[in-house]
XYZ file of C-alpha atoms in Angstrom:
319
model
C 6.457 -29.916 18.096
C 9.037 -32.614 19.498
C 7.621 -34.800 22.837
C 11.351 -35.028 23.845
C 10.754 -31.102 25.257
C 8.423 -32.327 28.093
C 9.111 -33.872 31.071
C 6.899 -35.662 33.545
C 6.553 -33.905 36.607
C 4.265 -37.051 38.091
C 3.927 -40.880 37.850
C 0.354 -40.134 37.242
C 0.674 -38.802 33.624
C -1.528 -35.875 34.667
C 1.144 -32.745 35.205
C 4.624 -32.266 32.788
C 6.778 -29.713 32.162
C 7.399 -27.805 29.428
C 9.599 -25.243 28.298
C 8.639 -21.378 27.035
C 10.125 -21.961 23.989
C 7.945 -24.568 22.996
C 4.620 -23.246 24.401
C 5.625 -19.943 22.594
C 6.237 -22.110 19.292
C 2.694 -23.588 19.736
C 1.001 -20.359 20.074
C 2.270 -19.440 17.287
C 1.590 -22.674 15.894
C -1.666 -22.530 16.640
C -2.131 -18.676 15.014
C -1.214 -19.463 11.989
C -3.663 -22.196 12.175
C -6.405 -20.196 12.441
C -5.011 -17.427 10.025
C -5.001 -20.320 7.103
C -8.510 -21.792 7.550
C -9.682 -17.651 8.719
C -11.036 -18.443 12.034
C -13.119 -15.120 12.966
C -11.988 -13.551 16.491
C -15.635 -13.468 17.369
C -15.620 -17.388 17.145
C -12.532 -17.773 19.340
C -13.688 -18.214 22.615
C -12.456 -16.013 25.659
C -11.666 -17.728 29.130
C -11.329 -15.047 32.178
C -9.037 -17.281 34.519
C -10.490 -17.860 38.541
C -7.023 -16.126 39.599
C -4.680 -14.190 37.476
C -1.864 -14.988 39.505
C -1.409 -18.779 38.591
C -2.726 -18.689 35.064
C -1.928 -17.747 32.038
C 1.430 -18.296 32.410
C 3.107 -15.289 33.726
C 7.149 -14.859 34.564
C 8.654 -13.195 37.627
C 7.939 -9.674 36.358
C 4.205 -10.278 36.105
C 3.866 -10.263 32.090
C 2.738 -12.271 30.238
C 5.292 -15.959 29.795
C 3.526 -17.100 26.535
C 1.856 -14.712 24.102
C 0.637 -14.465 20.324
C 1.493 -10.532 19.916
C 0.350 -11.091 16.203
C -2.944 -12.528 17.577
C -3.703 -10.056 20.339
C -2.857 -6.891 17.527
C -4.940 -7.903 15.192
C -8.147 -8.606 18.749
C -7.040 -4.920 19.318
C -7.722 -4.194 16.153
C -11.237 -5.844 15.817
C -12.027 -3.716 18.739
C -11.200 -0.532 17.017
C -7.654 -0.314 19.543
C -4.262 1.306 18.316
C -2.448 -1.103 18.461
C 0.901 -0.219 19.802
C 3.105 -3.582 19.824
C 5.682 -3.707 16.998
C 4.957 -6.748 15.167
C 8.696 -6.859 14.307
C 10.606 -6.663 17.132
C 7.772 -6.545 20.112
C 8.266 -3.389 21.017
C 6.033 -1.001 22.981
C 5.716 2.201 20.163
C 3.680 5.577 20.460
C 4.295 6.353 16.198
C 4.409 3.344 14.037
C 4.695 5.189 10.929
C 8.070 6.906 12.546
C 9.226 3.614 14.476
C 8.162 0.411 11.419
C 10.348 3.183 9.024
C 13.562 3.411 11.564
C 13.132 -0.539 10.668
C 12.865 -0.138 7.005
C 15.894 2.243 6.553
C 18.610 -0.147 8.662
C 16.975 -2.870 6.593
C 16.918 -1.453 2.769
C 20.782 -0.982 4.402
C 21.783 -3.978 5.795
C 22.851 -2.987 9.187
C 21.892 -4.979 12.168
C 19.702 -4.197 14.446
C 20.726 -3.205 18.086
C 17.027 -5.073 19.191
C 16.133 -8.544 19.298
C 14.216 -8.911 15.915
C 11.373 -11.611 15.811
C 10.470 -10.893 12.229
C 12.349 -8.660 9.510
C 11.368 -6.359 7.446
C 9.789 -7.880 4.032
C 12.155 -7.574 0.761
C 9.568 -5.864 -1.536
C 8.023 -2.747 -0.793
C 6.993 -3.398 2.480
C 4.203 -0.864 4.734
C 5.531 1.628 6.942
C 2.695 0.609 9.670
C 4.063 -3.141 9.873
C 6.523 -4.153 7.552
C 4.939 -6.252 5.400
C 4.677 -6.715 1.992
C 1.902 -7.992 -0.408
C -0.723 -8.121 2.229
C -4.034 -6.959 0.740
C -4.619 -4.808 3.903
C -1.562 -2.603 3.490
C -1.849 -1.154 -0.213
C -2.078 2.774 0.794
C -4.230 5.637 -1.733
C -3.912 9.349 -1.229
C -6.156 11.868 -2.601
C -4.459 15.042 -3.434
C -7.841 17.894 -4.149
C -5.947 19.600 -6.765
C -2.249 18.050 -7.618
C -1.416 21.300 -9.449
C -1.675 23.543 -6.621
C -0.663 20.666 -4.627
C -3.279 20.641 -1.710
C -1.432 18.187 1.445
C -3.149 14.604 0.577
C -5.227 12.549 2.445
C -4.251 9.139 2.951
C -6.042 5.459 3.528
C -4.609 2.472 4.196
C -6.966 -1.100 5.770
C -3.590 -1.614 7.262
C -4.313 -2.971 11.336
C -0.921 -1.414 12.145
C -1.605 1.924 11.209
C -0.950 5.147 13.373
C -2.325 8.962 12.425
C 0.115 11.084 11.581
C -0.418 14.478 10.706
C 1.190 14.312 6.729
C 2.444 17.781 6.067
C 5.157 17.462 9.236
C 5.565 14.314 9.141
C 7.115 15.025 4.941
C 8.870 18.016 6.153
C 10.517 15.320 8.821
C 12.565 17.806 11.747
C 15.734 17.279 14.004
C 13.526 15.522 16.259
C 11.628 13.539 14.381
C 13.712 13.185 11.098
C 12.048 10.123 9.215
C 10.117 10.967 6.696
C 8.395 7.983 5.040
C 5.254 9.040 3.555
C 2.832 7.767 0.866
C 3.866 9.435 -2.460
C 1.796 9.713 -5.657
C 4.642 8.798 -8.256
C 4.693 11.650 -10.922
C 5.339 9.429 -13.838
C 2.440 7.328 -12.725
C 0.201 10.204 -12.183
C 1.747 13.443 -14.518
C 0.351 16.249 -13.866
C -0.566 18.091 -16.992
C -0.132 21.814 -18.050
C -3.252 23.852 -18.109
C -5.473 24.116 -21.532
C -4.825 27.117 -23.662
C -5.805 30.557 -21.755
C -6.110 29.260 -18.451
C -4.086 29.180 -15.389
C -4.673 25.875 -14.181
C -5.733 22.421 -14.862
C -8.338 20.911 -13.141
C -8.183 17.656 -12.140
C -10.920 14.833 -10.748
C -10.483 14.320 -6.933
C -9.300 10.565 -7.224
C -7.019 8.474 -4.595
C -4.106 7.064 -6.270
C -1.694 4.010 -5.526
C 0.905 5.733 -3.261
C 4.096 4.941 -2.712
C 6.126 4.919 0.327
C 8.643 7.334 0.092
C 11.553 4.681 0.915
C 10.057 2.634 -1.711
C 10.415 4.912 -4.266
C 13.643 3.840 -5.392
C 12.584 0.147 -6.135
C 8.938 1.634 -7.899
C 11.240 3.339 -10.129
C 13.394 0.488 -10.894
C 10.764 -1.771 -11.625
C 7.880 0.308 -13.263
C 9.625 2.972 -15.014
C 13.271 1.283 -16.633
C 13.743 4.172 -19.003
C 14.849 6.703 -16.330
C 18.536 7.330 -15.538
C 18.698 7.101 -11.253
C 21.605 8.005 -9.994
C 24.008 5.529 -8.626
C 21.998 2.869 -9.418
C 21.386 3.064 -13.035
C 22.418 4.841 -16.556
C 20.026 5.263 -18.853
C 18.798 8.168 -21.212
C 16.199 10.310 -19.810
C 16.698 11.715 -16.124
C 14.414 11.158 -13.534
C 12.393 14.381 -13.306
C 13.295 16.443 -10.061
C 9.884 15.923 -8.346
C 10.727 12.290 -8.267
C 14.526 12.777 -7.573
C 13.590 14.960 -4.450
C 10.854 11.750 -3.832
C 13.476 9.274 -3.448
C 15.810 11.797 -1.323
C 17.040 10.914 2.164
C 18.069 13.795 4.598
C 21.302 13.328 6.446
C 20.071 13.242 9.479
C 16.932 10.786 8.752
C 19.899 8.378 8.239
C 22.235 9.267 11.089
C 19.615 8.612 12.904
C 18.773 4.862 11.578
C 22.318 4.331 12.469
C 23.040 4.050 8.790
C 26.797 3.712 8.379
C 27.938 7.395 6.582
C 29.544 5.463 3.726
C 26.485 4.015 2.696
C 25.078 7.814 2.735
C 23.239 7.971 -0.035
C 23.859 12.099 -0.783
C 22.696 13.490 -4.497
C 21.895 16.664 -4.820
C 18.905 18.868 -6.263
C 19.355 21.725 -7.994
C 17.964 24.564 -5.701
C 16.449 22.456 -2.658
C 17.260 23.623 0.869
C 15.218 20.411 2.395
C 18.587 18.574 3.811
C 20.166 22.048 5.500
C 17.075 22.228 7.882
C 18.208 18.001 8.430
C 21.547 18.128 8.492
C 23.826 16.847 10.979
C 26.051 18.855 12.449
C 30.047 18.952 10.323
C 32.474 17.318 12.697
C 35.638 18.391 10.631
C 37.234 21.049 7.757
C 37.793 18.215 5.600
C 34.086 17.122 5.614
C 33.056 20.504 4.029
C 35.501 19.771 1.271
C 35.177 16.952 0.382
C 33.254 15.725 -3.069
C 29.688 14.749 -2.624
C 28.047 11.919 -3.241
C 25.591 10.756 -6.092
C 24.994 7.025 -4.619
C 21.532 5.804 -4.087
C 22.446 2.336 -1.840
C 19.773 0.872 -1.864
C 16.535 -0.315 -4.150
C 14.980 -3.732 -2.503
C 16.877 -7.881 -1.914
C 15.529 -8.170 -5.613
C 17.374 -5.224 -6.903
C 19.603 -4.026 -4.288
C 23.553 -4.076 -5.067
C 26.120 -3.989 -2.626
C 28.295 -1.137 -1.780
C 30.506 -2.559 -4.448
C 27.857 -2.658 -6.964
C 27.419 0.657 -6.074
C 30.167 2.351 -6.489
C 31.113 0.331 -9.981
C 27.017 1.740 -11.260
C 28.025 5.779 -9.830
C 31.391 4.863 -12.653
C 28.961 4.207 -15.227
C 26.372 7.316 -15.066
C 29.187 10.330 -14.615
């Protein structure tokens, strides 16, 4: 810390005035060091102030002036509590998956946030509970009792920011809750084999498989299945199976809820799929009803993401 930010209050050198920003930086630095040397929460001394009005330092509205949000969240998780503070914008939320899905959609489309962001969404395959990438606890698996019949999956993760959700409702979305970022099975990684001769179904072992978050599926296909053609992103000789294409699809309402500009919307169509009718933004002009459908997917990851001009060029290659 820069000592120039300290201001001596009295001549005895016992009282100093330090800016809130400097103290917050010190607080964050201490927690980062604690994480680096793997200090456990139980070894951190808890101090109960004799007068809560004097310490810890508080703002005029009685909220803590100096607070490590990440440390507080870690402590809540260690006590079995559900974390309700978003690690990116520090907003109190009731549905972390849904809230983080909005952050991720905006980040993938390079759309600025309308609130102050303390930490940005990670570049590659972000977790839909915390927005981070590569954290070992953020890996997520799903278990499907019978993949052939498409039973509802159960999911499992160790991310401390996880909130429970009803998979079927979250996967379908609704007018009030259109964000559908749920963990999915990649059909290219885990294909459903046809049944054996003389049988209607193929029995498969009930196992947990690594899942891909819906909003990370385009990036996953681009990076892990390079031979497949993706509308608006990459030309190729092998078309993506309909099930995989559906796993990448976004509804109009989903994108509108994240304030994605219409010109950046992904809107490729899947034959016979009426899902987007349920979550479509009502048309406001006759011209839009007759406009040619777009087949663009305007993101992948920062590693593979292109600007809008390059996406249009990719569409020309694919058509």
